[in-house]
Amino acid sequence: FKKGLYDKYGIRLAVAYQMAYQKVSDSLSDKDTAWGGWFQLEGAWTVLNRGKDNPGEIVVALDARHTINKSDNATTAKFYREFGSLWASVGGFLDWDLYPGILFWEQRLGKDMLVFRVGQQAPEMVLDFFRFGDARTQFSGTQQSFPASTIPYPAAGLGISARWFPIESSDLYLRGIVQDI
């Protein structure tokens, strides 16, 4: 289905839902558990040059996060305050309604030698991205899954970013972002 959708219309879709649950033996309040959920609907539409050089696409991610059974559970991202830690163990599971956290145009030039994005984006998508540890799927503390280059950890905002590979067939690249955070 997904391959046909891309081949016919240039559209890619993904849906993700993660939950995080924590329990401590003693806390500073009456809540010794935290349970949160994180929903994302992600999509991309290749508008220009699909299957050719220099493609351009619109990328969107709708994002919603919530505390499950709020009367009995603390908000997962803020739970560290209840048991005396300096760091959040699961930092991304906050509370907010569905909104377009990501909405940008991505243009690739010169066989992907230069890629730039303009629009609503998150700096962690550009700087220090580590594919085995992000705030939705990590099995480590927040200090390992949130990139140090973005502390304090900002929300998504309007900006422009670029990635440049100056030497073809090399892994050397430069990345940067200018953003309203």
PDB file of C-alpha atoms in Angstrom:
ATOM      1  CA  PHE A   1       0.000   0.000   0.000  1.00  0.00           C
ATOM      2  CA  LYS A   2       2.676   2.487   1.035  1.00  0.00           C
ATOM      3  CA  LYS A   3       4.863   1.753  -1.999  1.00  0.00           C
ATOM      4  CA  GLY A   4       1.883   2.224  -4.319  1.00  0.00           C
ATOM      5  CA  LEU A   5       0.996   5.498  -2.626  1.00  0.00           C
ATOM      6  CA  TYR A   6       4.508   6.803  -3.244  1.00  0.00           C
ATOM      7  CA  ASP A   7       4.766   5.477  -6.800  1.00  0.00           C
ATOM      8  CA  LYS A   8       1.400   6.954  -7.822  1.00  0.00           C
ATOM      9  CA  TYR A   9       1.265  10.223  -5.834  1.00  0.00           C
ATOM     10  CA  GLY A  10       4.712  10.778  -4.280  1.00  0.00           C
ATOM     11  CA  ILE A  11       3.319  10.450  -0.741  1.00  0.00           C
ATOM     12  CA  ARG A  12       4.996   8.655   2.174  1.00  0.00           C
ATOM     13  CA  LEU A  13       3.139   8.078   5.473  1.00  0.00           C
ATOM     14  CA  ALA A  14       4.078   6.730   8.888  1.00  0.00           C
ATOM     15  CA  VAL A  15       2.196   6.407  12.170  1.00  0.00           C
ATOM     16  CA  ALA A  16       3.896   5.919  15.524  1.00  0.00           C
ATOM     17  CA  TYR A  17       2.690   5.591  19.094  1.00  0.00           C
ATOM     18  CA  GLN A  18       4.962   5.063  22.084  1.00  0.00           C
ATOM     19  CA  MET A  19       4.245   4.771  25.786  1.00  0.00           C
ATOM     20  CA  ALA A  20       6.526   5.225  28.760  1.00  0.00           C
ATOM     21  CA  TYR A  21       5.734   3.933  32.241  1.00  0.00           C
ATOM     22  CA  GLN A  22       7.752   4.519  35.401  1.00  0.00           C
ATOM     23  CA  LYS A  23       7.299   3.506  39.021  1.00  0.00           C
ATOM     24  CA  VAL A  24       9.262   4.436  42.120  1.00  0.00           C
ATOM     25  CA  SER A  25       9.055   2.998  45.619  1.00  0.00           C
ATOM     26  CA  ASP A  26       8.677   6.441  47.208  1.00  0.00           C
ATOM     27  CA  SER A  27       8.014   9.910  45.869  1.00  0.00           C
ATOM     28  CA  LEU A  28       7.607  13.432  47.193  1.00  0.00           C
ATOM     29  CA  SER A  29       3.875  13.436  46.347  1.00  0.00           C
ATOM     30  CA  ASP A  30       1.064  10.929  46.392  1.00  0.00           C
ATOM     31  CA  LYS A  31       1.930   9.778  42.837  1.00  0.00           C
ATOM     32  CA  ASP A  32       4.551   7.060  42.609  1.00  0.00           C
ATOM     33  CA  THR A  33       3.886   6.230  38.937  1.00  0.00           C
ATOM     34  CA  ALA A  34       4.099   8.104  35.659  1.00  0.00           C
ATOM     35  CA  TRP A  35       2.551   6.918  32.408  1.00  0.00           C
ATOM     36  CA  GLY A  36       2.549   8.844  29.157  1.00  0.00           C
ATOM     37  CA  GLY A  37       1.795   8.400  25.484  1.00  0.00           C
ATOM     38  CA  TRP A  38       3.219  10.020  22.355  1.00  0.00           C
ATOM     39  CA  PHE A  39       1.426   9.895  18.981  1.00  0.00           C
ATOM     40  CA  GLN A  40       2.899  11.036  15.663  1.00  0.00           C
ATOM     41  CA  LEU A  41       1.480  10.978  12.156  1.00  0.00           C
ATOM     42  CA  GLU A  42       4.289  11.718   9.733  1.00  0.00           C
ATOM     43  CA  GLY A  43       4.138  12.321   6.017  1.00  0.00           C
ATOM     44  CA  ALA A  44       6.046  13.639   3.048  1.00  0.00           C
ATOM     45  CA  TRP A  45       4.834  14.609  -0.408  1.00  0.00           C
ATOM     46  CA  THR A  46       7.439  14.789  -3.159  1.00  0.00           C
ATOM     47  CA  VAL A  47       6.051  17.638  -5.247  1.00  0.00           C
ATOM     48  CA  LEU A  48       9.007  18.297  -7.574  1.00  0.00           C
ATOM     49  CA  ASN A  49      11.140  15.840  -9.543  1.00  0.00           C
ATOM     50  CA  ARG A  50      10.001  12.587  -7.932  1.00  0.00           C
ATOM     51  CA  GLY A  51      12.457   9.854  -8.934  1.00  0.00           C
ATOM     52  CA  LYS A  52      14.753  12.408 -10.604  1.00  0.00           C
ATOM     53  CA  ASP A  53      17.584  14.734  -9.633  1.00  0.00           C
ATOM     54  CA  ASN A  54      16.867  17.660  -7.290  1.00  0.00           C
ATOM     55  CA  PRO A  55      13.590  16.491  -5.694  1.00  0.00           C
ATOM     56  CA  GLY A  56      11.607  18.856  -3.500  1.00  0.00           C
ATOM     57  CA  GLU A  57       9.063  17.808  -0.905  1.00  0.00           C
ATOM     58  CA  ILE A  58       6.758  18.996   1.834  1.00  0.00           C
ATOM     59  CA  VAL A  59       7.355  17.203   5.156  1.00  0.00           C
ATOM     60  CA  VAL A  60       4.848  17.245   8.030  1.00  0.00           C
ATOM     61  CA  ALA A  61       4.598  15.558  11.427  1.00  0.00           C
ATOM     62  CA  LEU A  62       1.470  15.905  13.548  1.00  0.00           C
ATOM     63  CA  ASP A  63       2.370  15.383  17.190  1.00  0.00           C
ATOM     64  CA  ALA A  64       0.254  14.786  20.317  1.00  0.00           C
ATOM     65  CA  ARG A  65       1.393  13.784  23.801  1.00  0.00           C
ATOM     66  CA  HIS A  66      -0.572  12.969  26.934  1.00  0.00           C
ATOM     67  CA  THR A  67      -0.499  11.587  30.450  1.00  0.00           C
ATOM     68  CA  ILE A  68      -2.492   8.374  30.733  1.00  0.00           C
ATOM     69  CA  ASN A  69      -4.975   8.410  33.645  1.00  0.00           C
ATOM     70  CA  LYS A  70      -3.798  11.780  34.950  1.00  0.00           C
ATOM     71  CA  SER A  71      -5.622  11.408  38.272  1.00  0.00           C
ATOM     72  CA  ASP A  72      -3.385   8.444  39.217  1.00  0.00           C
ATOM     73  CA  ASN A  73      -0.163   9.124  37.271  1.00  0.00           C
ATOM     74  CA  ALA A  74       2.327  11.969  37.091  1.00  0.00           C
ATOM     75  CA  THR A  75       3.407  13.457  33.749  1.00  0.00           C
ATOM     76  CA  THR A  76       6.264  11.222  32.641  1.00  0.00           C
ATOM     77  CA  ALA A  77       8.635  14.003  31.523  1.00  0.00           C
ATOM     78  CA  LYS A  78       8.286  15.788  34.878  1.00  0.00           C
ATOM     79  CA  PHE A  79       8.334  12.685  37.078  1.00  0.00           C
ATOM     80  CA  TYR A  80      12.014  13.098  38.014  1.00  0.00           C
ATOM     81  CA  ARG A  81      10.970  15.948  40.325  1.00  0.00           C
ATOM     82  CA  GLU A  82       8.909  13.493  42.374  1.00  0.00           C
ATOM     83  CA  PHE A  83      11.818  11.187  43.236  1.00  0.00           C
ATOM     84  CA  GLY A  84      14.694  13.660  43.555  1.00  0.00           C
ATOM     85  CA  SER A  85      16.624  13.252  40.312  1.00  0.00           C
ATOM     86  CA  LEU A  86      18.420  16.126  38.589  1.00  0.00           C
ATOM     87  CA  TRP A  87      17.687  14.682  35.120  1.00  0.00           C
ATOM     88  CA  ALA A  88      14.484  13.519  33.514  1.00  0.00           C
ATOM     89  CA  SER A  89      14.728   9.854  32.662  1.00  0.00           C
ATOM     90  CA  VAL A  90      12.083  10.150  29.929  1.00  0.00           C
ATOM     91  CA  GLY A  91      12.030  13.771  28.830  1.00  0.00           C
ATOM     92  CA  GLY A  92       9.823  13.920  25.747  1.00  0.00           C
ATOM     93  CA  PHE A  93       6.545  12.616  27.165  1.00  0.00           C
ATOM     94  CA  LEU A  94       4.792  15.896  28.000  1.00  0.00           C
ATOM     95  CA  ASP A  95       1.157  16.969  27.600  1.00  0.00           C
ATOM     96  CA  TRP A  96      -0.065  18.804  24.497  1.00  0.00           C
ATOM     97  CA  ASP A  97      -2.817  18.577  21.920  1.00  0.00           C
ATOM     98  CA  LEU A  98      -2.297  17.522  18.309  1.00  0.00           C
ATOM     99  CA  TYR A  99      -0.346  20.161  16.367  1.00  0.00           C
ATOM    100  CA  PRO A 100       1.985  20.276  13.339  1.00  0.00           C
ATOM    101  CA  GLY A 101       5.346  20.165  15.126  1.00  0.00           C
ATOM    102  CA  ILE A 102       7.113  19.712  11.788  1.00  0.00           C
ATOM    103  CA  LEU A 103       6.066  21.437   8.559  1.00  0.00           C
ATOM    104  CA  PHE A 104       8.848  22.341   6.144  1.00  0.00           C
ATOM    105  CA  TRP A 105       9.938  22.331   2.519  1.00  0.00           C
ATOM    106  CA  GLU A 106      13.013  20.196   1.804  1.00  0.00           C
ATOM    107  CA  GLN A 107      14.980  20.748  -1.394  1.00  0.00           C
ATOM    108  CA  ARG A 108      17.818  18.500  -2.547  1.00  0.00           C
ATOM    109  CA  LEU A 109      20.367  19.759  -5.056  1.00  0.00           C
ATOM    110  CA  GLY A 110      23.214  18.132  -6.950  1.00  0.00           C
ATOM    111  CA  LYS A 111      22.558  14.434  -6.186  1.00  0.00           C
ATOM    112  CA  ASP A 112      21.918  15.280  -2.514  1.00  0.00           C
ATOM    113  CA  MET A 113      25.205  17.182  -2.168  1.00  0.00           C
ATOM    114  CA  LEU A 114      23.217  20.099  -0.699  1.00  0.00           C
ATOM    115  CA  VAL A 115      19.951  19.714   1.177  1.00  0.00           C
ATOM    116  CA  PHE A 116      18.086  22.620   2.731  1.00  0.00           C
ATOM    117  CA  ARG A 117      14.867  22.936   4.714  1.00  0.00           C
ATOM    118  CA  VAL A 118      12.687  25.979   5.273  1.00  0.00           C
ATOM    119  CA  GLY A 119       9.791  26.061   7.742  1.00  0.00           C
ATOM    120  CA  GLN A 120       8.745  24.635  11.113  1.00  0.00           C
ATOM    121  CA  GLN A 121      11.463  22.208  12.226  1.00  0.00           C
ATOM    122  CA  ALA A 122      13.177  20.905  15.340  1.00  0.00           C
ATOM    123  CA  PRO A 123      16.904  21.512  15.850  1.00  0.00           C
ATOM    124  CA  GLU A 124      17.521  17.941  17.003  1.00  0.00           C
ATOM    125  CA  MET A 125      16.477  16.820  13.506  1.00  0.00           C
ATOM    126  CA  VAL A 126      19.452  18.765  12.155  1.00  0.00           C
ATOM    127  CA  LEU A 127      22.099  18.738  14.905  1.00  0.00           C
ATOM    128  CA  ASP A 128      23.521  15.651  16.594  1.00  0.00           C
ATOM    129  CA  PHE A 129      20.878  13.255  15.303  1.00  0.00           C
ATOM    130  CA  PHE A 130      21.620   9.771  16.637  1.00  0.00           C
ATOM    131  CA  ARG A 131      19.319   7.168  15.157  1.00  0.00           C
ATOM    132  CA  PHE A 132      19.537   4.689  18.040  1.00  0.00           C
ATOM    133  CA  GLY A 133      18.503   7.118  20.747  1.00  0.00           C
ATOM    134  CA  ASP A 134      15.766   9.664  20.532  1.00  0.00           C
ATOM    135  CA  ALA A 135      13.194  10.879  23.009  1.00  0.00           C
ATOM    136  CA  ARG A 136      10.499   8.521  21.725  1.00  0.00           C
ATOM    137  CA  THR A 137      12.367   5.234  21.692  1.00  0.00           C
ATOM    138  CA  GLN A 138      15.422   5.443  23.940  1.00  0.00           C
ATOM    139  CA  PHE A 139      16.379   2.949  26.583  1.00  0.00           C
ATOM    140  CA  SER A 140      18.646   5.452  28.261  1.00  0.00           C
ATOM    141  CA  GLY A 141      18.263   8.584  30.288  1.00  0.00           C
ATOM    142  CA  THR A 142      17.337  11.875  28.699  1.00  0.00           C
ATOM    143  CA  GLN A 143      20.905  13.094  28.990  1.00  0.00           C
ATOM    144  CA  GLN A 144      21.955  10.420  26.462  1.00  0.00           C
ATOM    145  CA  SER A 145      19.043  10.820  24.056  1.00  0.00           C
ATOM    146  CA  PHE A 146      18.804  14.618  23.778  1.00  0.00           C
ATOM    147  CA  PRO A 147      21.717  16.156  21.881  1.00  0.00           C
ATOM    148  CA  ALA A 148      24.027  18.321  23.947  1.00  0.00           C
ATOM    149  CA  SER A 149      24.189  20.920  21.187  1.00  0.00           C
ATOM    150  CA  THR A 150      20.527  21.776  21.752  1.00  0.00           C
ATOM    151  CA  ILE A 151      20.564  22.293  25.528  1.00  0.00           C
ATOM    152  CA  PRO A 152      18.400  23.903  26.714  1.00  0.00           C
ATOM    153  CA  TYR A 153      16.181  21.602  24.680  1.00  0.00           C
ATOM    154  CA  PRO A 154      14.051  23.831  22.434  1.00  0.00           C
ATOM    155  CA  ALA A 155      10.673  23.248  20.859  1.00  0.00           C
ATOM    156  CA  ALA A 156      10.204  23.214  17.097  1.00  0.00           C
ATOM    157  CA  GLY A 157      10.085  26.625  15.444  1.00  0.00           C
ATOM    158  CA  LEU A 158      10.444  28.464  12.158  1.00  0.00           C
ATOM    159  CA  GLY A 159      13.889  28.239  10.658  1.00  0.00           C
ATOM    160  CA  ILE A 160      16.172  27.326   7.816  1.00  0.00           C
ATOM    161  CA  SER A 161      18.683  24.502   7.914  1.00  0.00           C
ATOM    162  CA  ALA A 162      21.180  22.984   5.510  1.00  0.00           C
ATOM    163  CA  ARG A 163      23.336  19.908   5.094  1.00  0.00           C
ATOM    164  CA  TRP A 164      26.260  20.005   2.662  1.00  0.00           C
ATOM    165  CA  PHE A 165      28.505  17.175   1.495  1.00  0.00           C
ATOM    166  CA  PRO A 166      31.516  19.024   0.025  1.00  0.00           C
ATOM    167  CA  ILE A 167      33.235  15.844  -1.233  1.00  0.00           C
ATOM    168  CA  GLU A 168      31.200  13.357  -3.257  1.00  0.00           C
ATOM    169  CA  SER A 169      31.467   9.760  -1.959  1.00  0.00           C
ATOM    170  CA  SER A 170      32.742  10.997   1.415  1.00  0.00           C
ATOM    171  CA  ASP A 171      31.024  10.878   4.797  1.00  0.00           C
ATOM    172  CA  LEU A 172      32.250  14.389   5.570  1.00  0.00           C
ATOM    173  CA  TYR A 173      29.394  16.879   5.855  1.00  0.00           C
ATOM    174  CA  LEU A 174      28.505  20.210   7.402  1.00  0.00           C
ATOM    175  CA  ARG A 175      25.150  20.965   9.049  1.00  0.00           C
ATOM    176  CA  GLY A 176      23.657  24.122  10.398  1.00  0.00           C
ATOM    177  CA  ILE A 177      20.397  25.739  11.435  1.00  0.00           C
ATOM    178  CA  VAL A 178      19.123  29.238  12.125  1.00  0.00           C
ATOM    179  CA  GLN A 179      15.858  29.058  14.006  1.00  0.00           C
ATOM    180  CA  ASP A 180      13.417  30.990  16.146  1.00  0.00           C
ATOM    181  CA  ILE A 181      13.270  28.925  19.354  1.00  0.00           C
TER     182      ILE A 181
END
